[in-house]
Amino acid sequence: MVPNQSARTGRLGRALRLALGAALLSAVLSGCSAEEALRFGWPKGITPEAEQMRDLWTGSVVAALVVGVLVWGLIFWVVVRYRKRTDDLPVQTRFNLPIEVLYTVAPFLIIAVLFYYTAIVQTRINRETTNPDVTIGVVGFKWNWQFRYLKENDKNGHVVETTGTSEEVPILVLPTTKRIRFEERSNDVIHSFWVPDMLFKRDVIPGRTNSFEVASIDRTGAYVGRCAELCGTYHAFMNFEVRAVTPDKYDRYIAARKEGASTADALRQIGEPPVSQSTHPFDTDRTARKAS
Ligand SMILES: [Cu+2]
């Protein structure tokens, strides 16, 4: 090896060691676990579907990082290795068939693998069963929501339902650990039923019924829901709440509703706060907002 070449290799080696050391140090100093690091910022959802999407996300980011590191490495290597030393033009390579085949085939293979895993996760998330434990009819309208417990009728034969108003945020009470189907209808324009903690939304379209299922809700709690499709003046105020309670509390809630109790009264009866905890009603009176 000629002397200046070995000096160059030594410098490159030092730079590489430095970069590796910096990466290791930042990982240690940020104090995050391997599990957390591999989430790559993916939020923790409340359904098994959210975790299945997380797997797809982790796989995609790892694949992107592998490609990224390869490309960055090649760029830096070429910048250093072929930097200008004389005014002579370096060797010009063109019509190199093996390389052209490689960079045509390799991206296609990458896309095929990403497509395969996307299709698998998407199919799992869209899976619907013949007999879910709970079926909720979701009705979107300008500008609120109605939730109908489709298999539960009260003593007068009316389906148990909760309808939101300007004064009251509609609370959709659901049991944990049960399979739930949502059947969506719209009375007017396109809305979108979105519970951010489920990491999922589905459009509510007039003239058709859209549906989806969740295998379960894994944690009790109050989770805000929103309309995710710009649907008019008060679109931003179309909030609702999913109140996930234990199956036992859910049964008692439905029993109370069947006896004629209001949403708030039935919630009180099962020891839950009667009004929404994750969001609040909005003042929809625009005339009150005029600048004084
Ligand atoms: Cu809407």
mmCIF file of C-alpha atoms and ligand atoms in Angstrom:
data_model
loop_
_atom_site.group_PDB
_atom_site.id
_atom_site.type_symbol
_atom_site.label_atom_id
_atom_site.label_comp_id
_atom_site.label_asym_id
_atom_site.label_seq_id
_atom_site.Cartn_x
_atom_site.Cartn_y
_atom_site.Cartn_z
ATOM 1 C CA MET A 1 0.000 0.000 0.000
ATOM 2 C CA VAL A 2 1.349 3.438 -0.884
ATOM 3 C CA PRO A 3 1.794 5.752 2.156
ATOM 4 C CA ASN A 4 -0.836 8.400 1.272
ATOM 5 C CA GLN A 5 -3.429 5.664 0.714
ATOM 6 C CA SER A 6 -2.881 4.165 4.178
ATOM 7 C CA ALA A 7 -3.127 7.646 5.730
ATOM 8 C CA ARG A 8 -6.452 8.116 3.981
ATOM 9 C CA THR A 9 -7.754 4.748 5.193
ATOM 10 C CA GLY A 10 -6.683 5.691 8.739
ATOM 11 C CA ARG A 11 -8.611 8.974 8.582
ATOM 12 C CA LEU A 12 -11.715 7.196 7.275
ATOM 13 C CA GLY A 13 -11.459 4.599 10.055
ATOM 14 C CA ARG A 14 -11.231 7.344 12.704
ATOM 15 C CA ALA A 15 -14.278 9.146 11.217
ATOM 16 C CA LEU A 16 -16.254 5.893 11.226
ATOM 17 C CA ARG A 17 -15.334 5.129 14.856
ATOM 18 C CA LEU A 18 -16.310 8.671 15.854
ATOM 19 C CA ALA A 19 -19.697 8.403 14.103
ATOM 20 C CA LEU A 20 -20.424 5.024 15.727
ATOM 21 C CA GLY A 21 -19.413 6.368 19.148
ATOM 22 C CA ALA A 22 -21.696 9.418 18.742
ATOM 23 C CA ALA A 23 -24.645 7.209 17.705
ATOM 24 C CA LEU A 24 -24.103 4.892 20.698
ATOM 25 C CA LEU A 25 -23.733 7.810 23.118
ATOM 26 C CA SER A 26 -26.942 9.514 21.931
ATOM 27 C CA ALA A 27 -28.850 6.226 22.310
ATOM 28 C CA VAL A 28 -27.535 5.735 25.867
ATOM 29 C CA LEU A 29 -28.042 9.378 26.932
ATOM 30 C CA SER A 30 -31.633 9.531 25.657
ATOM 31 C CA GLY A 31 -32.337 6.620 28.036
ATOM 32 C CA CYS A 32 -34.967 4.911 25.891
ATOM 33 C CA SER A 33 -35.535 1.174 25.907
ATOM 34 C CA ALA A 34 -35.069 -1.002 22.828
ATOM 35 C CA GLU A 35 -38.837 -1.517 22.616
ATOM 36 C CA GLU A 36 -39.432 2.240 22.709
ATOM 37 C CA ALA A 37 -36.658 2.938 20.213
ATOM 38 C CA LEU A 38 -38.117 0.409 17.768
ATOM 39 C CA ARG A 39 -41.521 2.145 17.910
ATOM 40 C CA PHE A 40 -39.863 5.038 16.024
ATOM 41 C CA GLY A 41 -42.339 7.516 17.516
ATOM 42 C CA TRP A 42 -45.429 5.349 16.868
ATOM 43 C CA PRO A 43 -48.000 6.201 19.583
ATOM 44 C CA LYS A 44 -49.389 3.502 21.889
ATOM 45 C CA GLY A 45 -52.917 2.612 20.704
ATOM 46 C CA ILE A 46 -55.731 0.984 22.653
ATOM 47 C CA THR A 47 -56.553 -1.827 20.184
ATOM 48 C CA PRO A 48 -54.614 -4.894 18.924
ATOM 49 C CA GLU A 49 -54.992 -3.414 15.419
ATOM 50 C CA ALA A 50 -52.942 -0.379 16.488
ATOM 51 C CA GLU A 51 -50.076 -2.729 17.452
ATOM 52 C CA GLN A 52 -50.328 -4.612 14.130
ATOM 53 C CA MET A 53 -49.933 -1.295 12.337
ATOM 54 C CA ARG A 54 -46.981 -0.579 14.626
ATOM 55 C CA ASP A 55 -45.257 -3.776 13.389
ATOM 56 C CA LEU A 56 -45.674 -2.573 9.795
ATOM 57 C CA TRP A 57 -44.319 0.853 10.754
ATOM 58 C CA THR A 58 -41.271 -0.605 12.540
ATOM 59 C CA GLY A 59 -40.498 -2.905 9.582
ATOM 60 C CA SER A 60 -40.866 -0.061 7.076
ATOM 61 C CA VAL A 61 -38.632 2.314 9.038
ATOM 62 C CA VAL A 62 -35.932 -0.358 9.495
ATOM 63 C CA ALA A 63 -36.047 -1.069 5.728
ATOM 64 C CA ALA A 64 -35.861 2.673 4.971
ATOM 65 C CA LEU A 65 -32.920 3.051 7.366
ATOM 66 C CA VAL A 66 -31.012 0.182 5.730
ATOM 67 C CA VAL A 67 -31.465 1.836 2.318
ATOM 68 C CA GLY A 68 -30.655 5.249 3.820
ATOM 69 C CA VAL A 69 -27.436 4.102 5.484
ATOM 70 C CA LEU A 70 -26.337 2.402 2.247
ATOM 71 C CA VAL A 71 -27.038 5.531 0.177
ATOM 72 C CA TRP A 72 -25.461 7.941 2.683
ATOM 73 C CA GLY A 73 -22.448 5.627 2.976
ATOM 74 C CA LEU A 74 -21.987 5.531 -0.801
ATOM 75 C CA ILE A 75 -22.351 9.312 -1.057
ATOM 76 C CA PHE A 76 -19.740 9.988 1.644
ATOM 77 C CA TRP A 77 -17.414 7.314 0.282
ATOM 78 C CA VAL A 78 -17.593 8.789 -3.245
ATOM 79 C CA VAL A 79 -17.157 12.358 -1.928
ATOM 80 C CA VAL A 80 -13.986 11.379 -0.078
ATOM 81 C CA ARG A 81 -12.587 8.765 -2.457
ATOM 82 C CA TYR A 82 -13.131 10.743 -5.676
ATOM 83 C CA ARG A 83 -12.600 14.298 -4.446
ATOM 84 C CA LYS A 84 -10.811 16.598 -6.896
ATOM 85 C CA ARG A 85 -7.055 16.199 -6.816
ATOM 86 C CA THR A 86 -6.021 17.156 -10.342
ATOM 87 C CA ASP A 87 -7.722 18.821 -13.293
ATOM 88 C CA ASP A 88 -7.909 15.479 -15.134
ATOM 89 C CA LEU A 89 -11.420 14.148 -15.652
ATOM 90 C CA PRO A 90 -11.980 10.902 -13.714
ATOM 91 C CA VAL A 91 -13.088 7.773 -15.569
ATOM 92 C CA GLN A 92 -16.601 8.324 -17.009
ATOM 93 C CA THR A 93 -18.770 5.190 -16.726
ATOM 94 C CA ARG A 94 -21.925 4.833 -18.799
ATOM 95 C CA PHE A 95 -24.129 2.073 -20.244
ATOM 96 C CA ASN A 96 -23.082 -0.297 -17.470
ATOM 97 C CA LEU A 97 -25.732 -2.963 -17.895
ATOM 98 C CA PRO A 98 -25.259 -4.885 -14.603
ATOM 99 C CA ILE A 99 -25.549 -1.671 -12.571
ATOM 100 C CA GLU A 100 -28.611 -0.510 -14.527
ATOM 101 C CA VAL A 101 -30.297 -3.891 -14.019
ATOM 102 C CA LEU A 102 -29.427 -3.735 -10.306
ATOM 103 C CA TYR A 103 -30.971 -0.306 -9.722
ATOM 104 C CA THR A 104 -34.083 -1.264 -11.669
ATOM 105 C CA VAL A 105 -34.636 -4.615 -9.978
ATOM 106 C CA ALA A 106 -33.650 -3.695 -6.392
ATOM 107 C CA PRO A 107 -36.285 -0.923 -5.915
ATOM 108 C CA PHE A 108 -38.927 -3.206 -7.422
ATOM 109 C CA LEU A 109 -38.062 -5.929 -4.902
ATOM 110 C CA ILE A 110 -38.187 -3.398 -2.033
ATOM 111 C CA ILE A 111 -41.617 -2.158 -3.149
ATOM 112 C CA ALA A 112 -42.878 -5.754 -3.571
ATOM 113 C CA VAL A 113 -41.885 -6.644 0.017
ATOM 114 C CA LEU A 114 -43.451 -3.431 1.436
ATOM 115 C CA PHE A 115 -46.613 -4.101 -0.601
ATOM 116 C CA TYR A 116 -46.817 -7.691 0.680
ATOM 117 C CA TYR A 117 -46.664 -6.714 4.356
ATOM 118 C CA THR A 118 -49.001 -3.725 3.839
ATOM 119 C CA ALA A 119 -51.597 -5.989 2.200
ATOM 120 C CA ILE A 120 -51.348 -8.500 5.078
ATOM 121 C CA VAL A 121 -51.799 -5.879 7.831
ATOM 122 C CA GLN A 122 -54.558 -4.093 5.912
ATOM 123 C CA THR A 123 -56.492 -7.348 5.419
ATOM 124 C CA ARG A 124 -56.225 -8.133 9.137
ATOM 125 C CA ILE A 125 -57.453 -4.666 10.116
ATOM 126 C CA ASN A 126 -60.371 -4.764 7.676
ATOM 127 C CA ARG A 127 -61.440 -8.245 8.822
ATOM 128 C CA GLU A 128 -65.082 -8.450 9.843
ATOM 129 C CA THR A 129 -66.704 -11.337 11.660
ATOM 130 C CA THR A 130 -70.256 -12.641 11.448
ATOM 131 C CA ASN A 131 -71.013 -12.223 15.110
ATOM 132 C CA PRO A 132 -69.219 -9.410 16.985
ATOM 133 C CA ASP A 133 -69.984 -8.966 20.712
ATOM 134 C CA VAL A 134 -71.218 -5.380 20.300
ATOM 135 C CA THR A 135 -72.520 -3.592 17.197
ATOM 136 C CA ILE A 136 -72.660 0.184 17.192
ATOM 137 C CA GLY A 137 -74.484 2.220 14.575
ATOM 138 C CA VAL A 138 -72.556 5.471 14.076
ATOM 139 C CA VAL A 139 -74.540 8.297 12.496
ATOM 140 C CA GLY A 140 -72.690 11.442 11.478
ATOM 141 C CA PHE A 141 -74.649 14.609 10.825
ATOM 142 C CA LYS A 142 -73.938 18.319 10.617
ATOM 143 C CA TRP A 143 -72.508 18.772 13.237
ATOM 144 C CA ASN A 144 -72.633 16.012 15.769
ATOM 145 C CA TRP A 145 -72.872 12.258 16.259
ATOM 146 C CA GLN A 146 -75.457 9.688 17.183
ATOM 147 C CA PHE A 147 -74.436 6.279 18.555
ATOM 148 C CA ARG A 148 -76.964 3.450 18.365
ATOM 149 C CA TYR A 149 -76.565 0.174 20.262
ATOM 150 C CA LEU A 150 -78.100 -1.833 17.426
ATOM 151 C CA LYS A 151 -78.837 -5.044 19.351
ATOM 152 C CA GLU A 152 -80.231 -3.339 22.465
ATOM 153 C CA ASN A 153 -83.838 -2.190 22.679
ATOM 154 C CA ASP A 154 -85.321 -0.346 25.646
ATOM 155 C CA LYS A 155 -88.621 -1.242 27.282
ATOM 156 C CA ASN A 156 -90.543 0.799 24.700
ATOM 157 C CA GLY A 157 -88.932 -1.095 21.846
ATOM 158 C CA HIS A 158 -86.644 1.778 20.824
ATOM 159 C CA VAL A 159 -82.994 1.119 20.117
ATOM 160 C CA VAL A 160 -80.701 2.446 22.877
ATOM 161 C CA GLU A 161 -78.898 5.507 21.550
ATOM 162 C CA THR A 162 -76.931 8.612 22.520
ATOM 163 C CA THR A 163 -77.161 11.769 20.440
ATOM 164 C CA GLY A 164 -74.823 14.721 20.858
ATOM 165 C CA THR A 165 -76.024 18.304 21.144
ATOM 166 C CA SER A 166 -74.317 21.682 21.370
ATOM 167 C CA GLU A 167 -74.539 21.397 25.168
ATOM 168 C CA GLU A 168 -73.639 17.730 25.518
ATOM 169 C CA VAL A 169 -70.715 15.827 24.033
ATOM 170 C CA PRO A 170 -72.035 12.357 23.056
ATOM 171 C CA ILE A 171 -70.382 9.594 25.070
ATOM 172 C CA LEU A 172 -70.069 6.207 23.407
ATOM 173 C CA VAL A 173 -69.784 3.678 26.231
ATOM 174 C CA LEU A 174 -67.975 0.514 25.139
ATOM 175 C CA PRO A 175 -66.740 -2.620 26.947
ATOM 176 C CA THR A 176 -63.069 -3.607 27.073
ATOM 177 C CA THR A 177 -61.950 -7.078 25.849
ATOM 178 C CA LYS A 178 -64.970 -7.465 23.512
ATOM 179 C CA ARG A 179 -65.084 -7.499 19.722
ATOM 180 C CA ILE A 180 -66.895 -4.379 18.485
ATOM 181 C CA ARG A 181 -68.302 -3.534 15.073
ATOM 182 C CA PHE A 182 -68.968 0.038 13.953
ATOM 183 C CA GLU A 183 -71.532 0.545 11.164
ATOM 184 C CA GLU A 184 -71.393 4.078 9.842
ATOM 185 C CA ARG A 185 -74.059 6.137 8.121
ATOM 186 C CA SER A 186 -74.310 9.835 7.291
ATOM 187 C CA ASN A 187 -77.454 11.942 7.087
ATOM 188 C CA ASP A 188 -75.933 14.668 4.927
ATOM 189 C CA VAL A 189 -72.300 15.014 3.850
ATOM 190 C CA ILE A 190 -69.099 13.010 4.240
ATOM 191 C CA HIS A 191 -67.769 12.852 7.805
ATOM 192 C CA SER A 192 -65.031 10.674 9.228
ATOM 193 C CA PHE A 193 -65.231 8.710 12.467
ATOM 194 C CA TRP A 194 -61.868 9.021 14.153
ATOM 195 C CA VAL A 195 -60.680 7.920 17.587
ATOM 196 C CA PRO A 196 -57.033 9.007 17.662
ATOM 197 C CA ASP A 197 -56.176 6.427 20.368
ATOM 198 C CA MET A 198 -57.332 3.637 18.035
ATOM 199 C CA LEU A 199 -54.953 5.102 15.428
ATOM 200 C CA PHE A 200 -57.770 4.551 12.957
ATOM 201 C CA LYS A 201 -60.442 6.486 11.120
ATOM 202 C CA ARG A 202 -63.047 5.577 8.522
ATOM 203 C CA ASP A 203 -65.124 7.898 6.367
ATOM 204 C CA VAL A 204 -68.864 8.152 7.003
ATOM 205 C CA ILE A 205 -70.459 8.525 3.579
ATOM 206 C CA PRO A 206 -74.091 9.397 2.741
ATOM 207 C CA GLY A 207 -75.884 6.692 0.782
ATOM 208 C CA ARG A 208 -73.749 3.797 1.933
ATOM 209 C CA THR A 209 -72.813 1.931 5.095
ATOM 210 C CA ASN A 210 -69.121 1.748 5.909
ATOM 211 C CA SER A 211 -68.043 -0.547 8.686
ATOM 212 C CA PHE A 212 -65.030 -1.773 10.598
ATOM 213 C CA GLU A 213 -64.303 -3.851 13.674
ATOM 214 C CA VAL A 214 -61.833 -3.749 16.516
ATOM 215 C CA ALA A 215 -60.797 -7.053 18.109
ATOM 216 C CA SER A 216 -60.935 -5.358 21.514
ATOM 217 C CA ILE A 217 -60.273 -2.202 23.451
ATOM 218 C CA ASP A 218 -57.424 -3.055 25.783
ATOM 219 C CA ARG A 219 -57.569 -0.300 28.400
ATOM 220 C CA THR A 220 -60.414 1.371 30.265
ATOM 221 C CA GLY A 221 -60.484 5.155 29.994
ATOM 222 C CA ALA A 222 -61.938 8.213 28.279
ATOM 223 C CA TYR A 223 -60.752 8.703 24.717
ATOM 224 C CA VAL A 224 -61.585 11.690 22.571
ATOM 225 C CA GLY A 225 -63.154 11.127 19.154
ATOM 226 C CA ARG A 226 -63.273 13.596 16.285
ATOM 227 C CA CYS A 227 -64.601 14.162 12.799
ATOM 228 C CA ALA A 228 -61.644 13.893 10.435
ATOM 229 C CA GLU A 229 -63.311 15.056 7.220
ATOM 230 C CA LEU A 230 -63.914 18.776 6.689
ATOM 231 C CA CYS A 231 -67.723 18.786 6.625
ATOM 232 C CA GLY A 232 -68.757 22.403 7.092
ATOM 233 C CA THR A 233 -68.845 25.361 9.458
ATOM 234 C CA TYR A 234 -68.753 23.464 12.770
ATOM 235 C CA HIS A 235 -66.679 20.493 11.613
ATOM 236 C CA ALA A 236 -64.018 21.243 14.212
ATOM 237 C CA PHE A 237 -66.619 21.029 17.006
ATOM 238 C CA MET A 238 -67.777 17.488 16.128
ATOM 239 C CA ASN A 239 -66.119 15.885 19.135
ATOM 240 C CA PHE A 240 -67.309 12.803 20.961
ATOM 241 C CA GLU A 241 -65.917 10.518 23.619
ATOM 242 C CA VAL A 242 -65.355 6.776 23.759
ATOM 243 C CA ARG A 243 -65.697 5.684 27.383
ATOM 244 C CA ALA A 244 -64.160 2.236 27.682
ATOM 245 C CA VAL A 245 -65.392 0.437 30.806
ATOM 246 C CA THR A 246 -65.167 -3.143 32.101
ATOM 247 C CA PRO A 247 -67.666 -5.621 30.536
ATOM 248 C CA ASP A 248 -69.495 -5.811 33.876
ATOM 249 C CA LYS A 249 -69.947 -2.028 34.006
ATOM 250 C CA TYR A 250 -70.980 -2.036 30.353
ATOM 251 C CA ASP A 251 -73.746 -4.593 31.011
ATOM 252 C CA ARG A 252 -75.017 -2.487 33.910
ATOM 253 C CA TYR A 253 -74.889 0.645 31.742
ATOM 254 C CA ILE A 254 -76.976 -0.994 28.994
ATOM 255 C CA ALA A 255 -79.430 -2.366 31.575
ATOM 256 C CA ALA A 256 -79.886 1.146 33.019
ATOM 257 C CA ARG A 257 -80.360 2.635 29.539
ATOM 258 C CA LYS A 258 -82.970 -0.033 28.747
ATOM 259 C CA GLU A 259 -84.847 1.026 31.874
ATOM 260 C CA GLY A 260 -84.993 4.547 30.455
ATOM 261 C CA ALA A 261 -82.020 6.233 32.158
ATOM 262 C CA SER A 262 -80.265 8.989 30.195
ATOM 263 C CA THR A 263 -76.617 8.571 29.165
ATOM 264 C CA ALA A 264 -75.464 10.769 32.069
ATOM 265 C CA ASP A 265 -77.713 9.029 34.646
ATOM 266 C CA ALA A 266 -76.668 5.540 33.507
ATOM 267 C CA LEU A 267 -72.991 6.581 33.708
ATOM 268 C CA ARG A 268 -73.595 7.898 37.228
ATOM 269 C CA GLN A 269 -75.222 4.594 38.194
ATOM 270 C CA ILE A 270 -72.137 2.580 37.212
ATOM 271 C CA GLY A 271 -69.796 4.962 39.053
ATOM 272 C CA GLU A 272 -68.480 6.757 35.976
ATOM 273 C CA PRO A 273 -68.291 10.553 35.463
ATOM 274 C CA PRO A 274 -71.564 11.579 33.732
ATOM 275 C CA VAL A 275 -69.999 14.072 31.321
ATOM 276 C CA SER A 276 -67.119 13.820 28.866
ATOM 277 C CA GLN A 277 -63.614 13.826 30.360
ATOM 278 C CA SER A 278 -61.528 14.057 27.197
ATOM 279 C CA THR A 279 -63.198 17.050 25.537
ATOM 280 C CA HIS A 280 -65.854 19.692 26.207
ATOM 281 C CA PRO A 281 -68.799 21.301 24.392
ATOM 282 C CA PHE A 282 -67.970 24.299 22.224
ATOM 283 C CA ASP A 283 -69.829 27.567 22.061
ATOM 284 C CA THR A 284 -71.318 27.472 18.561
ATOM 285 C CA ASP A 285 -72.814 30.958 18.799
ATOM 286 C CA ARG A 286 -70.658 32.873 16.318
ATOM 287 C CA THR A 287 -72.425 36.178 16.983
ATOM 288 C CA ALA A 288 -71.056 36.130 20.557
ATOM 289 C CA ARG A 289 -67.530 36.135 19.151
ATOM 290 C CA LYS A 290 -67.718 39.470 17.329
ATOM 291 C CA ALA A 291 -64.873 41.782 18.246
ATOM 292 C CA SER A 292 -66.052 44.418 20.706
HETATM 293 CU CU CU B 1 -68.034 16.014 10.183
#
